[in-house]
Amino acid sequence: VTCTDSSCPETPRAPPNTKPRLNTTTSTDYNATAMAPINNVIKDLKSRDLGEHFTLREVAKKYKVNRLTLGRRWRGVIAF
């Protein structure tokens, strides 16, 4: 049923978008800050002796970084 006069009930509208918009400056600042701890862990891993045993799980727990992200960074996987 189509209504064209003013007696028709108003169509309900979706609420306005309440999510904050992504500010690119803030986003890049956050990414640089969030990646700094993992960069420090990678430096630590690279400085270890060749035969030294370690697991990424232990290292991630010690430095309080995400184990999966650390593993990807350590293997050099690039996200697209």
Short mmCIF file of N, CA, C and O in Angstrom, two decimals, residues 8-79:
data_model
loop_
_atom_site.label_atom_id
_atom_site.label_comp_id
_atom_site.label_asym_id
_atom_site.label_seq_id
_atom_site.Cartn_x
_atom_site.Cartn_y
_atom_site.Cartn_z
N CYS A 8 -0.73 9.46 6.36
CA CYS A 8 0.01 8.19 6.45
C CYS A 8 0.99 8.24 7.61
O CYS A 8 1.59 9.28 7.89
N PRO A 9 1.14 7.10 8.29
CA PRO A 9 2.14 7.09 9.37
C PRO A 9 3.55 7.23 8.81
O PRO A 9 3.83 6.79 7.70
N GLU A 10 4.40 7.86 9.59
CA GLU A 10 5.78 8.06 9.15
C GLU A 10 6.52 6.73 9.15
O GLU A 10 6.35 5.91 10.04
N THR A 11 7.32 6.53 8.14
CA THR A 11 8.10 5.30 8.05
C THR A 11 9.19 5.34 9.11
O THR A 11 9.88 6.34 9.26
N PRO A 12 9.34 4.24 9.87
CA PRO A 12 10.40 4.24 10.89
C PRO A 12 11.77 4.32 10.22
O PRO A 12 12.01 3.72 9.19
N ARG A 13 12.62 5.07 10.82
CA ARG A 13 13.98 5.24 10.29
C ARG A 13 14.97 4.57 11.21
O ARG A 13 14.75 4.45 12.41
N ALA A 14 16.05 4.16 10.64
CA ALA A 14 17.12 3.55 11.43
C ALA A 14 17.76 4.62 12.32
O ALA A 14 17.83 5.79 11.93
N PRO A 15 18.21 4.25 13.51
CA PRO A 15 18.86 5.25 14.36
C PRO A 15 20.15 5.74 13.71
O PRO A 15 20.75 5.04 12.91
N PRO A 16 20.54 6.96 14.03
CA PRO A 16 21.78 7.47 13.43
C PRO A 16 22.97 6.61 13.85
O PRO A 16 22.95 5.97 14.90
N ASN A 17 23.97 6.62 13.03
CA ASN A 17 25.17 5.85 13.32
C ASN A 17 25.83 6.41 14.58
O ASN A 17 26.25 7.55 14.61
N THR A 18 25.90 5.58 15.61
CA THR A 18 26.45 6.06 16.87
C THR A 18 27.91 5.67 17.05
O THR A 18 28.53 6.03 18.03
N LYS A 19 28.44 4.91 16.09
CA LYS A 19 29.84 4.52 16.19
C LYS A 19 30.72 5.72 15.86
O LYS A 19 30.43 6.48 14.94
N PRO A 20 31.80 5.91 16.62
CA PRO A 20 32.70 7.02 16.29
C PRO A 20 33.39 6.77 14.96
O PRO A 20 33.71 5.64 14.61
N ARG A 21 33.58 7.82 14.22
CA ARG A 21 34.27 7.69 12.94
C ARG A 21 35.75 7.49 13.19
O ARG A 21 36.32 8.01 14.14
N LEU A 22 36.37 6.75 12.30
CA LEU A 22 37.79 6.46 12.43
C LEU A 22 38.60 7.66 11.99
O LEU A 22 38.47 8.14 10.86
N ASN A 23 39.40 8.17 12.87
CA ASN A 23 40.26 9.30 12.55
C ASN A 23 41.61 8.72 12.14
O ASN A 23 42.26 8.03 12.91
N THR A 24 42.03 9.00 10.93
CA THR A 24 43.26 8.37 10.42
C THR A 24 44.48 8.76 11.24
O THR A 24 45.37 7.94 11.44
N THR A 25 44.53 9.98 11.73
CA THR A 25 45.68 10.38 12.53
C THR A 25 45.74 9.56 13.81
O THR A 25 46.77 9.01 14.16
N THR A 26 44.60 9.46 14.48
CA THR A 26 44.55 8.67 15.71
C THR A 26 44.84 7.21 15.42
O THR A 26 45.53 6.55 16.16
N SER A 27 44.30 6.72 14.31
CA SER A 27 44.48 5.31 13.97
C SER A 27 45.96 4.98 13.76
O SER A 27 46.45 3.99 14.30
N THR A 28 46.67 5.79 13.00
CA THR A 28 48.08 5.50 12.77
C THR A 28 48.89 5.66 14.05
O THR A 28 49.83 4.91 14.28
N ASP A 29 48.52 6.63 14.86
CA ASP A 29 49.21 6.78 16.15
C ASP A 29 49.00 5.54 17.00
O ASP A 29 49.92 5.04 17.63
N TYR A 30 47.76 5.03 17.00
CA TYR A 30 47.47 3.84 17.80
C TYR A 30 48.25 2.65 17.25
O TYR A 30 48.82 1.89 18.02
N ASN A 31 48.25 2.48 15.93
CA ASN A 31 48.95 1.33 15.35
C ASN A 31 50.43 1.37 15.69
O ASN A 31 51.03 0.36 16.00
N ALA A 32 51.03 2.56 15.63
CA ALA A 32 52.45 2.67 15.96
C ALA A 32 52.68 2.31 17.42
O ALA A 32 53.65 1.65 17.76
N THR A 33 51.78 2.74 18.29
CA THR A 33 51.91 2.44 19.72
C THR A 33 51.67 0.97 19.98
O THR A 33 52.37 0.34 20.76
N ALA A 34 50.66 0.39 19.31
CA ALA A 34 50.31 -1.01 19.55
C ALA A 34 51.38 -1.94 19.01
O ALA A 34 51.57 -3.04 19.53
N MET A 35 52.09 -1.55 17.96
CA MET A 35 53.09 -2.43 17.36
C MET A 35 54.45 -2.34 18.06
O MET A 35 55.27 -3.23 17.89
N ALA A 36 54.68 -1.31 18.82
CA ALA A 36 55.97 -1.13 19.47
C ALA A 36 56.36 -2.31 20.36
O ALA A 36 57.49 -2.78 20.27
N PRO A 37 55.45 -2.84 21.19
CA PRO A 37 55.85 -3.99 22.03
C PRO A 37 56.26 -5.20 21.19
O PRO A 37 57.24 -5.87 21.51
N ILE A 38 55.54 -5.49 20.12
CA ILE A 38 55.89 -6.65 19.29
C ILE A 38 57.21 -6.41 18.58
O ILE A 38 58.02 -7.32 18.44
N ASN A 39 57.45 -5.18 18.15
CA ASN A 39 58.74 -4.87 17.52
C ASN A 39 59.88 -5.12 18.50
O ASN A 39 60.93 -5.63 18.11
N ASN A 40 59.68 -4.78 19.77
CA ASN A 40 60.70 -5.03 20.79
C ASN A 40 60.93 -6.52 20.99
O ASN A 40 62.06 -6.97 21.17
N VAL A 41 59.85 -7.31 20.94
CA VAL A 41 59.98 -8.76 21.10
C VAL A 41 60.74 -9.34 19.91
O VAL A 41 61.62 -10.20 20.09
N ILE A 42 60.43 -8.88 18.70
CA ILE A 42 61.13 -9.36 17.50
C ILE A 42 62.63 -9.07 17.61
O ILE A 42 63.46 -9.92 17.30
N LYS A 43 62.97 -7.87 18.09
CA LYS A 43 64.39 -7.53 18.27
C LYS A 43 65.04 -8.49 19.26
O LYS A 43 66.16 -8.95 19.06
N ASP A 44 64.31 -8.80 20.35
CA ASP A 44 64.83 -9.73 21.35
C ASP A 44 65.03 -11.12 20.74
O ASP A 44 66.07 -11.74 20.96
N LEU A 45 64.07 -11.58 19.96
CA LEU A 45 64.19 -12.91 19.35
C LEU A 45 65.36 -12.97 18.37
O LEU A 45 66.09 -13.96 18.33
N LYS A 46 65.56 -11.91 17.61
CA LYS A 46 66.66 -11.88 16.64
C LYS A 46 68.03 -11.84 17.32
O LYS A 46 69.02 -12.28 16.76
N SER A 47 68.07 -11.30 18.54
CA SER A 47 69.35 -11.18 19.24
C SER A 47 69.75 -12.46 19.98
O SER A 47 70.85 -12.57 20.48
N ARG A 48 68.87 -13.44 20.01
CA ARG A 48 69.19 -14.70 20.72
C ARG A 48 70.20 -15.53 19.94
O ARG A 48 70.35 -15.39 18.73
N ASP A 49 70.89 -16.41 20.67
CA ASP A 49 71.86 -17.31 20.05
C ASP A 49 71.14 -18.28 19.11
O ASP A 49 69.97 -18.63 19.33
N LEU A 50 71.83 -18.73 18.10
CA LEU A 50 71.25 -19.58 17.07
C LEU A 50 70.68 -20.87 17.63
O LEU A 50 69.60 -21.30 17.25
N GLY A 51 71.33 -21.50 18.57
CA GLY A 51 70.86 -22.77 19.11
C GLY A 51 69.94 -22.65 20.31
O GLY A 51 69.48 -23.65 20.84
N GLU A 52 69.67 -21.44 20.75
CA GLU A 52 68.86 -21.24 21.96
C GLU A 52 67.42 -21.67 21.72
O GLU A 52 66.80 -21.28 20.72
N HIS A 53 66.88 -22.46 22.63
CA HIS A 53 65.51 -22.95 22.48
C HIS A 53 64.52 -21.96 23.10
O HIS A 53 64.75 -21.44 24.19
N PHE A 54 63.44 -21.73 22.39
CA PHE A 54 62.35 -20.90 22.92
C PHE A 54 61.07 -21.28 22.18
O PHE A 54 61.11 -21.83 21.09
N THR A 55 59.94 -20.99 22.80
CA THR A 55 58.66 -21.14 22.10
C THR A 55 58.03 -19.76 22.04
O THR A 55 58.20 -18.94 22.95
N LEU A 56 57.33 -19.52 20.96
CA LEU A 56 56.66 -18.22 20.81
C LEU A 56 55.60 -18.04 21.90
O LEU A 56 55.34 -16.93 22.33
N ARG A 57 55.02 -19.15 22.34
CA ARG A 57 54.01 -19.07 23.40
C ARG A 57 54.63 -18.50 24.68
O ARG A 57 54.07 -17.61 25.31
N GLU A 58 55.80 -19.01 25.06
CA GLU A 58 56.48 -18.53 26.27
C GLU A 58 56.88 -17.07 26.13
O GLU A 58 56.71 -16.27 27.05
N VAL A 59 57.43 -16.73 24.96
CA VAL A 59 57.89 -15.36 24.74
C VAL A 59 56.71 -14.40 24.75
O VAL A 59 56.77 -13.32 25.35
N ALA A 60 55.61 -14.76 24.07
CA ALA A 60 54.42 -13.90 24.03
C ALA A 60 53.86 -13.68 25.44
O ALA A 60 53.46 -12.57 25.79
N LYS A 61 53.86 -14.74 26.23
CA LYS A 61 53.36 -14.62 27.61
C LYS A 61 54.27 -13.71 28.44
O LYS A 61 53.79 -12.87 29.20
N LYS A 62 55.58 -13.87 28.27
CA LYS A 62 56.54 -13.08 29.03
C LYS A 62 56.38 -11.59 28.72
O LYS A 62 56.39 -10.75 29.62
N TYR A 63 56.22 -11.26 27.42
CA TYR A 63 56.12 -9.85 27.01
C TYR A 63 54.69 -9.33 26.94
O TYR A 63 54.47 -8.18 26.59
N LYS A 64 53.71 -10.22 27.22
CA LYS A 64 52.30 -9.85 27.21
C LYS A 64 51.85 -9.29 25.85
O LYS A 64 51.26 -8.23 25.76
N VAL A 65 52.18 -10.04 24.79
CA VAL A 65 51.73 -9.70 23.45
C VAL A 65 50.93 -10.87 22.90
O VAL A 65 51.03 -11.99 23.40
N ASN A 66 50.14 -10.62 21.88
CA ASN A 66 49.32 -11.65 21.28
C ASN A 66 50.21 -12.68 20.59
O ASN A 66 51.02 -12.35 19.74
N ARG A 67 50.01 -13.95 20.94
CA ARG A 67 50.84 -15.03 20.42
C ARG A 67 50.69 -15.20 18.90
O ARG A 67 51.67 -15.40 18.19
N LEU A 68 49.47 -15.10 18.40
CA LEU A 68 49.25 -15.28 16.97
C LEU A 68 49.86 -14.15 16.16
O LEU A 68 50.48 -14.37 15.11
N THR A 69 49.70 -12.93 16.65
CA THR A 69 50.29 -11.78 15.97
C THR A 69 51.81 -11.88 15.99
O THR A 69 52.47 -11.63 14.97
N LEU A 70 52.36 -12.27 17.12
CA LEU A 70 53.81 -12.43 17.23
C LEU A 70 54.29 -13.48 16.24
O LEU A 70 55.29 -13.28 15.54
N GLY A 71 53.57 -14.60 16.14
CA GLY A 71 53.94 -15.66 15.21
C GLY A 71 53.94 -15.17 13.77
O GLY A 71 54.84 -15.47 12.99
N ARG A 72 52.91 -14.41 13.41
CA ARG A 72 52.84 -13.88 12.04
C ARG A 72 53.99 -12.92 11.76
O ARG A 72 54.62 -12.99 10.71
N ARG A 73 54.25 -12.05 12.71
CA ARG A 73 55.35 -11.08 12.53
C ARG A 73 56.70 -11.80 12.46
O ARG A 73 57.57 -11.44 11.67
N TRP A 74 56.89 -12.82 13.29
CA TRP A 74 58.14 -13.56 13.33
C TRP A 74 58.38 -14.30 12.01
O TRP A 74 59.49 -14.38 11.52
N ARG A 75 57.30 -14.83 11.42
CA ARG A 75 57.42 -15.52 10.13
C ARG A 75 57.41 -14.56 8.96
O ARG A 75 57.65 -14.97 7.82
N GLY A 76 57.13 -13.28 9.19
CA GLY A 76 57.14 -12.29 8.12
C GLY A 76 55.88 -12.30 7.26
O GLY A 76 55.91 -11.84 6.12
N VAL A 77 54.78 -12.79 7.83
CA VAL A 77 53.51 -12.80 7.08
C VAL A 77 52.95 -11.39 7.04
O VAL A 77 52.90 -10.71 8.05
N ILE A 78 52.56 -10.96 5.84
CA ILE A 78 52.01 -9.62 5.66
C ILE A 78 50.51 -9.72 5.49
O ILE A 78 50.02 -10.50 4.68
N ALA A 79 49.76 -8.95 6.28
CA ALA A 79 48.29 -8.94 6.17
C ALA A 79 47.87 -8.07 5.00
O ALA A 79 48.48 -7.04 4.73
#
